[in-house]
mmCIF file of C-alpha atoms and ligand atoms in Angstrom:
data_model
loop_
_atom_site.group_PDB
_atom_site.id
_atom_site.type_symbol
_atom_site.label_atom_id
_atom_site.label_comp_id
_atom_site.label_asym_id
_atom_site.label_seq_id
_atom_site.Cartn_x
_atom_site.Cartn_y
_atom_site.Cartn_z
ATOM 1 C CA MET A 292 -10.948 27.593 -8.754
ATOM 2 C CA GLY A 293 -10.570 26.887 -5.022
ATOM 3 C CA VAL A 294 -8.697 23.699 -4.153
ATOM 4 C CA TYR A 295 -7.977 22.065 -0.831
ATOM 5 C CA ARG A 296 -5.431 19.857 0.816
ATOM 6 C CA ALA A 297 -5.517 18.566 4.334
ATOM 7 C CA LEU A 298 -2.784 17.471 6.677
ATOM 8 C CA LYS A 299 -3.660 14.926 9.332
ATOM 9 C CA ILE A 300 -1.536 15.100 12.436
ATOM 10 C CA ARG A 301 -1.892 11.956 14.506
ATOM 11 C CA LEU A 302 -1.906 12.542 18.236
ATOM 12 C CA PRO A 303 0.254 10.285 20.358
ATOM 13 C CA TYR A 304 -1.824 8.143 22.671
ATOM 14 C CA ARG A 305 0.140 9.324 25.693
ATOM 15 C CA LEU A 306 -1.187 12.846 25.160
ATOM 16 C CA VAL A 307 -4.709 11.520 24.927
ATOM 17 C CA GLU A 308 -4.385 9.634 28.200
ATOM 18 C CA GLU A 309 -3.161 12.761 29.952
ATOM 19 C CA ARG A 310 -6.088 14.739 28.615
ATOM 20 C CA PRO A 311 -9.290 12.681 28.588
ATOM 21 C CA ASP A 312 -11.279 15.896 28.021
ATOM 22 C CA VAL A 313 -9.788 16.233 24.522
ATOM 23 C CA LEU A 314 -10.788 12.720 23.527
ATOM 24 C CA ASP A 315 -14.179 13.291 25.115
ATOM 25 C CA LEU A 316 -14.763 16.479 23.088
ATOM 26 C CA ALA A 317 -13.694 14.790 19.851
ATOM 27 C CA VAL A 318 -16.114 11.924 20.467
ATOM 28 C CA ARG A 319 -18.982 14.293 21.301
ATOM 29 C CA MET A 320 -18.329 16.360 18.160
ATOM 30 C CA HIS A 321 -18.227 13.198 16.098
ATOM 31 C CA LEU A 322 -21.499 11.871 17.523
ATOM 32 C CA ALA A 323 -23.267 15.234 17.184
ATOM 33 C CA ALA A 324 -22.128 15.600 13.565
ATOM 34 C CA GLU A 325 -23.244 12.047 12.776
ATOM 35 C CA GLU A 326 -26.673 12.513 14.309
ATOM 36 C CA TYR A 327 -27.210 15.867 12.623
ATOM 37 C CA ALA A 328 -26.201 14.511 9.207
ATOM 38 C CA ARG A 329 -28.355 11.416 9.609
ATOM 39 C CA ARG A 330 -31.422 13.434 10.626
ATOM 40 C CA LEU A 331 -30.972 16.024 7.902
ATOM 41 C CA LEU A 332 -30.571 13.406 5.175
ATOM 42 C CA LYS A 333 -33.522 11.468 6.478
ATOM 43 C CA GLU A 334 -35.739 14.561 6.379
ATOM 44 C CA LEU A 335 -34.556 15.383 2.857
ATOM 45 C CA THR A 336 -34.839 11.919 1.342
ATOM 46 C CA GLY A 337 -37.182 10.013 3.650
ATOM 47 C CA GLN A 338 -34.608 7.261 3.857
ATOM 48 C CA GLU A 339 -32.406 5.905 6.593
ATOM 49 C CA GLU A 340 -28.743 4.853 6.222
ATOM 50 C CA LEU A 341 -28.383 5.803 2.591
ATOM 51 C CA LYS A 342 -24.994 5.988 0.947
ATOM 52 C CA LEU A 343 -24.607 9.056 -1.236
ATOM 53 C CA THR A 344 -21.697 10.033 -3.429
ATOM 54 C CA PRO A 345 -20.185 13.507 -2.935
ATOM 55 C CA GLU A 346 -21.894 14.596 -6.163
ATOM 56 C CA GLU A 347 -25.296 13.395 -4.957
ATOM 57 C CA LEU A 348 -24.797 15.125 -1.604
ATOM 58 C CA ASP A 349 -23.757 18.286 -3.393
ATOM 59 C CA ALA A 350 -26.946 18.234 -5.453
ATOM 60 C CA LEU A 351 -29.081 17.551 -2.389
ATOM 61 C CA LEU A 352 -27.707 20.221 -0.040
ATOM 62 C CA THR A 353 -28.959 23.311 -1.837
ATOM 63 C CA PRO A 354 -29.033 26.728 -0.087
ATOM 64 C CA ASP A 355 -32.766 26.475 0.645
ATOM 65 C CA LYS A 356 -32.047 23.572 3.040
ATOM 66 C CA LYS A 357 -30.037 25.821 5.304
ATOM 67 C CA GLU A 358 -32.836 26.678 7.712
ATOM 68 C CA LEU A 359 -33.806 23.083 8.241
ATOM 69 C CA ALA A 360 -30.141 22.254 8.812
ATOM 70 C CA HIS A 361 -29.801 25.046 11.373
ATOM 71 C CA ARG A 362 -32.855 23.844 13.272
ATOM 72 C CA ILE A 363 -31.523 20.281 13.477
ATOM 73 C CA ILE A 364 -28.124 21.556 14.656
ATOM 74 C CA GLU A 365 -29.794 23.544 17.441
ATOM 75 C CA GLU A 366 -31.752 20.488 18.528
ATOM 76 C CA THR A 367 -28.915 18.002 18.284
ATOM 77 C CA PHE A 368 -25.791 19.702 19.558
ATOM 78 C CA PRO A 369 -26.868 20.559 23.150
ATOM 79 C CA LYS A 370 -27.599 16.857 23.706
ATOM 80 C CA TYR A 371 -23.863 16.276 23.370
ATOM 81 C CA GLY A 372 -22.929 19.207 25.583
ATOM 82 C CA LEU A 373 -21.797 21.317 22.619
ATOM 83 C CA ARG A 374 -22.498 24.972 23.201
ATOM 84 C CA LYS A 375 -22.597 28.214 21.248
ATOM 85 C CA TYR A 376 -19.156 28.144 19.621
ATOM 86 C CA PHE A 377 -19.707 24.680 18.123
ATOM 87 C CA ILE A 378 -23.300 25.413 17.147
ATOM 88 C CA ASP A 379 -22.242 28.613 15.367
ATOM 89 C CA GLN A 380 -19.409 26.855 13.550
ATOM 90 C CA ALA A 381 -21.687 24.021 12.453
ATOM 91 C CA LYS A 382 -24.284 26.517 11.194
ATOM 92 C CA VAL A 383 -21.757 28.374 9.069
ATOM 93 C CA PHE A 384 -20.384 25.099 7.678
ATOM 94 C CA TRP A 385 -23.671 23.185 7.663
ATOM 95 C CA ARG A 386 -22.870 21.470 4.363
ATOM 96 C CA ASP A 387 -19.293 20.593 5.266
ATOM 97 C CA VAL A 388 -20.452 18.926 8.478
ATOM 98 C CA VAL A 389 -22.562 16.571 6.363
ATOM 99 C CA PHE A 390 -19.697 15.867 3.933
ATOM 100 C CA HIS A 391 -17.055 15.217 6.565
ATOM 101 C CA ARG A 392 -19.155 14.201 9.597
ATOM 102 C CA MET A 393 -17.018 16.604 11.583
ATOM 103 C CA ILE A 394 -17.319 20.146 12.836
ATOM 104 C CA PRO A 395 -14.882 22.601 11.248
ATOM 105 C CA LEU A 396 -13.036 24.714 13.805
ATOM 106 C CA ASN A 397 -11.656 28.130 12.975
ATOM 107 C CA ALA A 398 -7.906 28.278 12.764
ATOM 108 C CA GLN A 399 -4.961 30.627 12.487
ATOM 109 C CA LEU A 400 -1.446 30.050 11.231
ATOM 110 C CA ARG A 401 1.396 32.071 12.755
ATOM 111 C CA ILE A 402 4.476 32.099 10.553
ATOM 112 C CA GLU A 403 6.356 34.992 12.129
ATOM 113 C CA ASN A 404 5.002 37.332 14.790
ATOM 114 C CA GLU A 405 1.363 37.694 13.812
ATOM 115 C CA ARG A 406 -0.948 38.543 16.705
ATOM 116 C CA ASP A 407 -2.753 35.564 18.218
ATOM 117 C CA ARG A 408 -6.425 36.010 17.320
ATOM 118 C CA SER A 409 -7.696 33.378 19.784
ATOM 119 C CA LYS A 410 -8.989 30.949 17.159
ATOM 120 C CA ALA A 411 -9.884 27.444 18.295
ATOM 121 C CA VAL A 412 -6.819 25.973 16.596
ATOM 122 C CA PHE A 413 -3.674 28.064 16.628
ATOM 123 C CA VAL A 414 -0.838 26.688 14.508
ATOM 124 C CA ASP A 415 2.260 28.465 15.744
ATOM 125 C CA LEU A 416 5.018 27.572 13.286
ATOM 126 C CA LYS A 417 7.353 30.039 14.892
ATOM 127 C CA ASN A 418 7.260 28.281 18.261
ATOM 128 C CA GLY A 419 6.664 24.834 16.823
ATOM 129 C CA VAL A 420 3.346 24.119 18.544
ATOM 130 C CA ILE A 421 -0.336 23.709 17.771
ATOM 131 C CA LYS A 422 -2.729 24.926 20.444
ATOM 132 C CA VAL A 423 -6.237 23.531 20.564
ATOM 133 C CA ARG A 424 -8.634 25.669 22.582
ATOM 134 C CA ARG A 425 -12.337 25.617 23.459
ATOM 135 C CA LEU A 426 -11.533 22.915 25.970
ATOM 136 C CA GLU A 427 -11.167 22.865 29.749
ATOM 137 C CA GLY A 428 -7.605 23.992 29.158
ATOM 138 C CA THR A 429 -5.510 24.550 26.064
ATOM 139 C CA PHE A 430 -4.166 21.352 24.542
ATOM 140 C CA VAL A 431 -0.670 21.696 23.139
ATOM 141 C CA ILE A 432 0.826 19.507 20.392
ATOM 142 C CA ARG A 433 4.455 19.755 19.255
ATOM 143 C CA ILE A 434 4.914 20.261 15.515
ATOM 144 C CA ARG A 435 7.344 17.746 14.081
ATOM 145 C CA GLU A 436 9.949 18.802 11.530
ATOM 146 C CA LYS A 437 8.193 16.866 8.756
ATOM 147 C CA THR A 438 4.895 18.596 9.510
ATOM 148 C CA ALA A 439 6.463 22.062 9.546
ATOM 149 C CA LYS A 440 8.096 21.319 6.196
ATOM 150 C CA TRP A 441 4.773 20.217 4.680
ATOM 151 C CA ILE A 442 3.067 23.402 5.902
ATOM 152 C CA ARG A 443 5.844 25.632 4.558
ATOM 153 C CA GLU A 444 5.613 23.953 1.160
ATOM 154 C CA ARG A 445 1.880 24.686 0.987
ATOM 155 C CA ILE A 446 2.458 28.307 2.040
ATOM 156 C CA ALA A 447 5.097 28.620 -0.687
ATOM 157 C CA GLU A 448 2.483 27.406 -3.167
ATOM 158 C CA GLY A 449 0.237 30.266 -2.077
ATOM 159 C CA ALA A 450 -2.093 28.304 0.185
ATOM 160 C CA LYS A 451 -3.741 29.575 3.351
ATOM 161 C CA LEU A 452 -4.875 27.695 6.432
ATOM 162 C CA LYS A 453 -8.666 27.702 6.189
ATOM 163 C CA LEU A 454 -9.913 25.594 9.061
ATOM 164 C CA ALA A 455 -9.160 22.622 11.240
ATOM 165 C CA PHE A 456 -10.829 19.492 12.513
ATOM 166 C CA LEU A 457 -10.389 17.534 15.682
ATOM 167 C CA GLY A 458 -11.058 14.079 14.367
ATOM 168 C CA ILE A 459 -11.415 10.555 15.509
ATOM 169 C CA GLU A 460 -12.050 7.329 13.671
ATOM 170 C CA ARG A 461 -14.396 4.719 14.950
ATOM 171 C CA GLN A 462 -12.971 1.225 14.910
ATOM 172 C CA ARG A 463 -15.093 -1.094 12.839
ATOM 173 C CA GLY A 464 -15.960 -4.687 13.489
ATOM 174 C CA LYS A 465 -16.418 -4.364 17.231
ATOM 175 C CA ARG A 466 -19.698 -4.589 19.043
ATOM 176 C CA GLU A 467 -18.983 -1.666 21.379
ATOM 177 C CA PRO A 468 -17.664 1.264 19.389
ATOM 178 C CA THR A 469 -14.072 2.027 20.259
ATOM 179 C CA TYR A 470 -12.069 4.934 18.944
ATOM 180 C CA ARG A 471 -8.623 5.200 17.543
ATOM 181 C CA LYS A 472 -6.664 7.340 15.119
ATOM 182 C CA PHE A 473 -7.125 10.531 16.970
ATOM 183 C CA TYR A 474 -5.891 13.509 14.978
ATOM 184 C CA VAL A 475 -5.942 17.192 14.221
ATOM 185 C CA ALA A 476 -6.498 17.918 10.532
ATOM 186 C CA LEU A 477 -5.447 21.242 9.037
ATOM 187 C CA VAL A 478 -7.183 22.229 5.820
ATOM 188 C CA PHE A 479 -5.269 24.468 3.433
ATOM 189 C CA ALA A 480 -6.853 26.178 0.452
ATOM 190 C CA ARG A 481 -5.628 28.083 -2.530
ATOM 191 C CA GLU A 482 -6.851 29.403 -5.850
ATOM 192 C CA VAL A 483 -5.537 27.614 -8.877
ATOM 193 C CA THR A 484 -5.938 28.264 -12.581
ATOM 194 C CA PRO A 485 -6.828 25.040 -14.371
ATOM 195 C CA VAL A 486 -4.045 23.932 -16.704
ATOM 196 C CA GLU A 487 -4.791 23.881 -20.436
ATOM 197 C CA PRO A 488 -3.456 20.406 -21.137
ATOM 198 C CA ARG A 489 -0.598 20.129 -23.625
ATOM 199 C CA GLY A 490 -0.356 16.388 -23.296
ATOM 200 C CA VAL A 491 -1.613 13.330 -21.471
ATOM 201 C CA VAL A 492 -0.050 11.147 -18.812
ATOM 202 C CA ALA A 493 -1.851 7.816 -19.165
ATOM 203 C CA VAL A 494 -1.656 5.605 -16.080
ATOM 204 C CA ASP A 495 -2.405 1.900 -16.083
ATOM 205 C CA VAL A 496 -3.058 1.050 -12.452
ATOM 206 C CA ASN A 497 -4.564 -2.376 -12.683
ATOM 207 C CA ARG A 498 -1.681 -4.387 -11.350
ATOM 208 C CA LEU A 499 0.184 -2.948 -8.400
ATOM 209 C CA ASP A 500 1.897 -6.336 -8.045
ATOM 210 C CA HIS A 501 3.477 -6.007 -11.486
ATOM 211 C CA GLY A 502 4.096 -2.356 -11.122
ATOM 212 C CA ILE A 503 2.344 0.602 -12.658
ATOM 213 C CA VAL A 504 3.013 1.904 -16.121
ATOM 214 C CA ALA A 505 2.616 5.574 -16.942
ATOM 215 C CA GLY A 506 3.149 6.999 -20.386
ATOM 216 C CA LEU A 507 3.544 10.607 -21.439
ATOM 217 C CA LEU A 508 1.852 11.446 -24.736
ATOM 218 C CA VAL A 509 2.327 14.740 -26.540
ATOM 219 C CA ASP A 510 0.710 15.512 -29.891
ATOM 220 C CA GLY A 511 -0.631 11.966 -29.947
ATOM 221 C CA LYS A 512 2.817 10.404 -29.676
ATOM 222 C CA LEU A 513 4.226 8.357 -26.825
ATOM 223 C CA ARG A 514 7.238 10.300 -25.581
ATOM 224 C CA HIS A 515 8.195 8.700 -22.297
ATOM 225 C CA THR A 516 7.310 5.638 -20.226
ATOM 226 C CA LEU A 517 7.642 5.248 -16.463
ATOM 227 C CA ARG A 518 7.571 1.879 -14.715
ATOM 228 C CA LEU A 519 6.766 2.285 -11.044
ATOM 229 C CA PRO A 520 7.663 1.479 -8.326
ATOM 230 C CA GLY A 521 11.170 0.059 -8.727
ATOM 231 C CA GLU A 522 11.793 -3.708 -8.920
ATOM 232 C CA ARG A 523 13.083 -3.650 -5.364
ATOM 233 C CA ALA A 524 9.891 -2.270 -3.845
ATOM 234 C CA ILE A 525 7.819 -4.847 -5.725
ATOM 235 C CA LYS A 526 10.050 -7.719 -4.589
ATOM 236 C CA GLU A 527 9.985 -6.509 -1.013
ATOM 237 C CA LEU A 528 6.196 -6.361 -0.999
ATOM 238 C CA LYS A 529 6.021 -9.838 -2.455
ATOM 239 C CA ARG A 530 8.379 -11.163 0.190
ATOM 240 C CA LEU A 531 6.263 -9.572 2.935
ATOM 241 C CA HIS A 532 3.064 -11.122 1.543
ATOM 242 C CA GLU A 533 4.690 -14.535 1.421
ATOM 243 C CA GLU A 534 6.005 -14.329 4.945
ATOM 244 C CA ILE A 535 2.607 -13.250 6.240
ATOM 245 C CA SER A 536 0.749 -16.134 4.619
ATOM 246 C CA ARG A 537 3.395 -18.629 5.785
ATOM 247 C CA LEU A 538 3.168 -17.464 9.406
ATOM 248 C CA ASP A 539 -0.619 -17.283 9.200
ATOM 249 C CA GLU A 540 -0.712 -20.941 8.198
ATOM 250 C CA ARG A 541 1.712 -21.959 10.906
ATOM 251 C CA ALA A 542 -0.331 -20.098 13.532
ATOM 252 C CA ALA A 543 -3.491 -21.852 12.423
ATOM 253 C CA GLY A 544 -1.868 -25.254 12.879
ATOM 254 C CA GLU A 545 -0.108 -24.491 16.170
ATOM 255 C CA ALA A 546 -1.482 -26.386 19.190
ATOM 256 C CA ASP A 547 0.490 -24.616 21.926
ATOM 257 C CA PRO A 548 -1.465 -21.417 22.796
ATOM 258 C CA ALA A 549 1.629 -19.443 23.859
ATOM 259 C CA LYS A 550 3.482 -20.231 20.644
ATOM 260 C CA ARG A 551 0.395 -19.525 18.655
ATOM 261 C CA ARG A 552 0.017 -16.113 20.231
ATOM 262 C CA GLN A 553 3.629 -15.367 19.441
ATOM 263 C CA LEU A 554 3.081 -16.210 15.786
ATOM 264 C CA GLU A 555 -0.076 -14.107 15.680
ATOM 265 C CA ASP A 556 1.774 -11.126 17.157
ATOM 266 C CA ARG A 557 4.420 -11.463 14.508
ATOM 267 C CA VAL A 558 1.751 -11.585 11.769
ATOM 268 C CA ARG A 559 0.090 -8.476 13.141
ATOM 269 C CA TYR A 560 3.409 -6.657 13.147
ATOM 270 C CA LEU A 561 4.149 -7.691 9.566
ATOM 271 C CA LYS A 562 0.680 -6.684 8.402
ATOM 272 C CA SER A 563 1.065 -3.189 9.748
ATOM 273 C CA LYS A 564 4.503 -3.078 8.141
ATOM 274 C CA ARG A 565 2.920 -4.105 4.842
ATOM 275 C CA TYR A 566 0.265 -1.428 5.225
ATOM 276 C CA ARG A 567 2.919 1.256 5.755
ATOM 277 C CA LYS A 568 4.980 -0.141 2.890
ATOM 278 C CA ILE A 569 2.036 0.009 0.450
ATOM 279 C CA ARG A 570 1.280 3.532 1.586
ATOM 280 C CA GLY A 571 4.881 4.527 1.015
ATOM 281 C CA VAL A 572 4.892 2.953 -2.433
ATOM 282 C CA VAL A 573 1.651 4.718 -3.345
ATOM 283 C CA LYS A 574 3.057 8.039 -2.191
ATOM 284 C CA ASP A 575 6.228 7.630 -4.262
ATOM 285 C CA VAL A 576 4.396 6.446 -7.367
ATOM 286 C CA VAL A 577 1.944 9.358 -7.192
ATOM 287 C CA GLY A 578 4.822 11.782 -6.650
ATOM 288 C CA GLU A 579 6.552 10.593 -9.837
ATOM 289 C CA ILE A 580 3.389 10.756 -11.954
ATOM 290 C CA ILE A 581 2.465 14.233 -10.710
ATOM 291 C CA LYS A 582 5.997 15.445 -11.353
ATOM 292 C CA LEU A 583 5.887 14.200 -14.946
ATOM 293 C CA ALA A 584 2.448 15.740 -15.538
ATOM 294 C CA ARG A 585 3.464 19.096 -14.071
ATOM 295 C CA GLU A 586 6.657 19.262 -16.127
ATOM 296 C CA HIS A 587 4.675 18.764 -19.325
ATOM 297 C CA GLN A 588 1.402 20.479 -18.315
ATOM 298 C CA ALA A 589 -0.370 17.237 -19.040
ATOM 299 C CA ALA A 590 -3.777 15.901 -18.099
ATOM 300 C CA ILE A 591 -3.730 12.727 -16.014
ATOM 301 C CA VAL A 592 -5.780 9.855 -17.413
ATOM 302 C CA VAL A 593 -6.143 6.853 -15.159
ATOM 303 C CA ASP A 594 -7.316 3.533 -16.463
ATOM 304 C CA THR A 595 -10.343 2.480 -14.536
ATOM 305 C CA MET A 596 -11.797 -0.941 -14.132
ATOM 306 C CA GLU A 597 -15.520 -1.166 -14.533
ATOM 307 C CA GLU A 598 -17.006 -0.564 -11.101
ATOM 308 C CA GLU A 599 -18.488 -4.047 -11.139
ATOM 309 C CA THR A 600 -15.268 -5.819 -11.975
ATOM 310 C CA TYR A 601 -13.633 -3.977 -9.133
ATOM 311 C CA ARG A 602 -16.332 -5.012 -6.689
ATOM 312 C CA GLU A 603 -16.194 -8.621 -7.841
ATOM 313 C CA LEU A 604 -12.479 -8.707 -7.289
ATOM 314 C CA LYS A 605 -12.804 -7.119 -3.909
ATOM 315 C CA GLU A 606 -15.570 -9.382 -2.682
ATOM 316 C CA GLY A 607 -14.540 -12.494 -4.533
ATOM 317 C CA SER A 608 -12.256 -15.257 -3.411
ATOM 318 C CA TRP A 609 -9.095 -13.257 -3.800
ATOM 319 C CA SER A 610 -6.413 -13.845 -1.239
ATOM 320 C CA GLY A 611 -5.562 -11.257 1.408
ATOM 321 C CA GLU A 612 -2.532 -10.231 -0.552
ATOM 322 C CA LYS A 613 -4.521 -9.197 -3.606
ATOM 323 C CA LYS A 614 -7.071 -7.361 -1.486
ATOM 324 C CA HIS A 615 -4.264 -5.307 -0.050
ATOM 325 C CA LEU A 616 -3.038 -4.445 -3.493
ATOM 326 C CA LEU A 617 -6.529 -3.387 -4.478
ATOM 327 C CA ASP A 618 -6.789 -1.149 -1.425
ATOM 328 C CA GLY A 619 -3.455 0.291 -2.448
ATOM 329 C CA LEU A 620 -4.873 1.028 -5.888
ATOM 330 C CA GLY A 621 -7.832 2.812 -4.317
ATOM 331 C CA GLN A 622 -5.438 4.934 -2.286
ATOM 332 C CA LEU A 623 -3.371 5.612 -5.375
ATOM 333 C CA ARG A 624 -6.335 6.857 -7.352
ATOM 334 C CA ARG A 625 -7.610 9.104 -4.542
ATOM 335 C CA ARG A 626 -4.192 10.576 -3.995
ATOM 336 C CA LEU A 627 -3.547 11.146 -7.696
ATOM 337 C CA LYS A 628 -6.883 12.863 -8.076
ATOM 338 C CA GLU A 629 -6.332 15.063 -5.056
ATOM 339 C CA LEU A 630 -2.844 16.173 -6.095
ATOM 340 C CA ALA A 631 -3.907 16.687 -9.705
ATOM 341 C CA GLU A 632 -6.637 19.029 -8.491
ATOM 342 C CA TRP A 633 -4.242 20.838 -6.191
ATOM 343 C CA TYR A 634 -1.938 21.643 -9.113
ATOM 344 C CA GLY A 635 -4.768 22.434 -11.522
ATOM 345 C CA LEU A 636 -4.045 19.398 -13.705
ATOM 346 C CA PRO A 637 -7.115 17.872 -15.376
ATOM 347 C CA TYR A 638 -7.833 14.378 -14.074
ATOM 348 C CA LEU A 639 -9.871 11.743 -15.914
ATOM 349 C CA GLU A 640 -10.726 8.138 -15.325
ATOM 350 C CA GLU A 641 -11.153 6.277 -18.584
ATOM 351 C CA ARG A 642 -11.161 2.679 -19.652
ATOM 352 C CA LEU A 643 -7.795 1.933 -21.282
ATOM 353 C CA TYR A 644 -7.927 -1.713 -22.285
ATOM 354 C CA SER A 645 -5.054 -4.089 -21.793
ATOM 355 C CA THR A 646 -6.581 -7.128 -23.527
ATOM 356 C CA VAL A 647 -8.339 -5.495 -26.490
ATOM 357 C CA CYS A 648 -6.361 -4.975 -29.674
ATOM 358 C CA PRO A 649 -5.614 -1.246 -30.128
ATOM 359 C CA ARG A 650 -5.364 -1.790 -33.882
ATOM 360 C CA CYS A 651 -8.553 -3.674 -34.735
ATOM 361 C CA GLY A 652 -10.550 -3.986 -31.492
ATOM 362 C CA ALA A 653 -10.511 -7.787 -31.240
ATOM 363 C CA GLU A 654 -9.985 -9.571 -27.928
ATOM 364 C CA MET A 655 -6.290 -10.443 -27.614
ATOM 365 C CA GLU A 656 -4.706 -13.659 -26.338
ATOM 366 C CA GLU A 657 -1.982 -13.797 -23.740
ATOM 367 C CA LEU A 658 1.143 -15.636 -24.833
ATOM 368 C CA ASN A 659 3.790 -16.347 -22.232
ATOM 369 C CA ASN A 660 5.808 -13.619 -20.517
ATOM 370 C CA ARG A 661 2.945 -11.114 -20.510
ATOM 371 C CA ARG A 662 3.045 -10.871 -24.273
ATOM 372 C CA MET A 663 -0.322 -10.192 -25.955
ATOM 373 C CA ARG A 664 -1.274 -11.220 -29.470
ATOM 374 C CA CYS A 665 -4.295 -10.341 -31.575
ATOM 375 C CA PRO A 666 -5.694 -13.466 -33.286
ATOM 376 C CA SER A 667 -7.518 -11.313 -35.818
ATOM 377 C CA CYS A 668 -4.814 -8.966 -37.189
ATOM 378 C CA GLY A 669 -1.652 -10.480 -35.753
ATOM 379 C CA PHE A 670 -0.632 -7.376 -33.817
ATOM 380 C CA ASN A 671 1.418 -8.216 -30.732
ATOM 381 C CA ASP A 672 3.053 -6.292 -27.903
ATOM 382 C CA ASP A 673 3.864 -6.368 -24.207
ATOM 383 C CA ARG A 674 0.713 -6.357 -22.088
ATOM 384 C CA ASP A 675 1.885 -3.223 -20.232
ATOM 385 C CA ASN A 676 2.050 -1.248 -23.457
ATOM 386 C CA ILE A 677 -1.485 -1.966 -24.649
ATOM 387 C CA PRO A 678 -3.222 0.627 -22.399
ATOM 388 C CA LEU A 679 -0.734 3.267 -23.560
ATOM 389 C CA LEU A 680 -1.526 2.414 -27.185
ATOM 390 C CA TRP A 681 -5.191 2.873 -26.356
ATOM 391 C CA ALA A 682 -4.390 6.284 -24.854
ATOM 392 C CA LYS A 683 -2.572 7.110 -28.095
ATOM 393 C CA ARG A 684 -5.552 6.021 -30.168
ATOM 394 C CA LEU A 685 -7.959 8.050 -28.019
ATOM 395 C CA TYR A 686 -5.573 11.000 -27.651
ATOM 396 C CA ASN A 687 -7.704 13.768 -29.186
ATOM 397 C CA GLU A 688 -10.795 12.587 -27.376
ATOM 398 C CA LEU A 689 -8.932 12.542 -24.040
ATOM 399 C CA ILE A 690 -7.562 16.050 -24.533
ATOM 400 C CA ALA A 691 -11.042 17.358 -25.402
ATOM 401 C CA LYS A 692 -12.519 15.735 -22.290
ATOM 402 C CA ALA A 693 -9.717 17.086 -20.115
ATOM 403 C CA VAL A 694 -10.335 20.626 -21.373
ATOM 404 C CA ALA A 695 -14.068 20.319 -20.711
ATOM 405 C CA GLY A 696 -13.515 18.728 -17.305
ATOM 406 C CA ALA A 697 -11.078 21.401 -16.178
ATOM 407 C CA GLN A 698 -13.921 23.877 -15.912
ATOM 408 C CA THR A 699 -16.153 21.735 -13.739
ATOM 409 C CA THR A 700 -13.880 19.992 -11.260
ATOM 410 C CA SER A 701 -14.789 20.418 -7.643
ATOM 411 C CA ALA A 702 -12.609 19.758 -4.659
ATOM 412 C CA GLN A 703 -15.059 19.433 -1.837
ATOM 413 C CA MET A 704 -13.934 16.119 -0.563
ATOM 414 C CA ALA A 705 -10.369 17.174 0.018
ATOM 415 C CA LEU A 706 -10.304 16.045 3.588
ATOM 416 C CA SER A 707 -11.683 12.569 3.295
ATOM 417 C CA GLN A 708 -9.394 11.858 0.372
ATOM 418 C CA THR A 709 -6.285 12.881 2.167
ATOM 419 C CA GLN A 710 -3.652 11.071 3.999
ATOM 420 C CA ASN A 711 -0.952 13.352 5.084
HETATM 421 ZN ZN1 ZN B 295 -6.060 -6.746 -33.918
#
């Protein structure tokens, strides 16, 4: 089975200012890809602005649509000044352009002294630079130590550099579109044999603010429980949230415009700190869960809220703090899924209840201190343990599903799911 992982390398804004042609090309590629995808989907479905899941797109973009796709590419791309190289690339990857709304560029990785084959993106590990070509002049990006390490780890796992993207994200919420987050993404691929699961790592993700509980089950027995992240990370996040809402309130009540601006600047700084903090926490938590699952060749089963409950929470009157935690949970799930696929570990999302009695199925009551009690049979336990007891109860079913799922997993959306 082919699996993918992508590394996004953010470009410093200074570089972009020095080379407006690079930004210009990225924007033109983005607009051309968007228009092509929009037109193709409209011709195939008769509808405008429809939101399709990766699975629906996959089912829609069958090989017989290739000619239509090619024709639209030929009509669209020249309007954005994109010539033969980009047209040819888009034709080869006509489906990927629709999935990612970007044009894949061909790429080469030099580890030692391999000959430079003049690909559009040349990742030269030996000299520590990435060269982006097909521009007015070659654009050179330094490879940071962290990036080089990430690439070497993937190579050690048997991956190859497949292609690259020059990407840009459109800033939302503004009338005139502005662009930010300018990056080069490198897509690595490898073949992996799906793991025959010998256990289950059940993950209860519903409350990032209380921490995440993951339990390892082997032969239907709970063998090990992880509580993530550490107390300290949770406290620190809480403190950040509190400071942000306090300053937000003070800013709202401040009459002096200069002082108010100062407070708002501080809030903005803290919010971006919180964003990075949540990302860091997610990364660590996922790392621990994947490690446990790999050690025991276990399938990963993530508790999922009903889609509707999730939407209600997200759109409801929840405070900013909770919304951030929910976004963090979304990130966590995407990242877990992506890494599970990369290592061939089966990944499932299943409802593991935390308020339904795992013994008799009755709705449980919450006593104090997160203790749950079943009014019907008297069973009681810590709220965090209930989902793991459900995983235990469903163990054979979960293993059977994981085995079946291992044969059908697809990893098309590697790029959009990835944060470096
Ligand atoms: Zn009960």
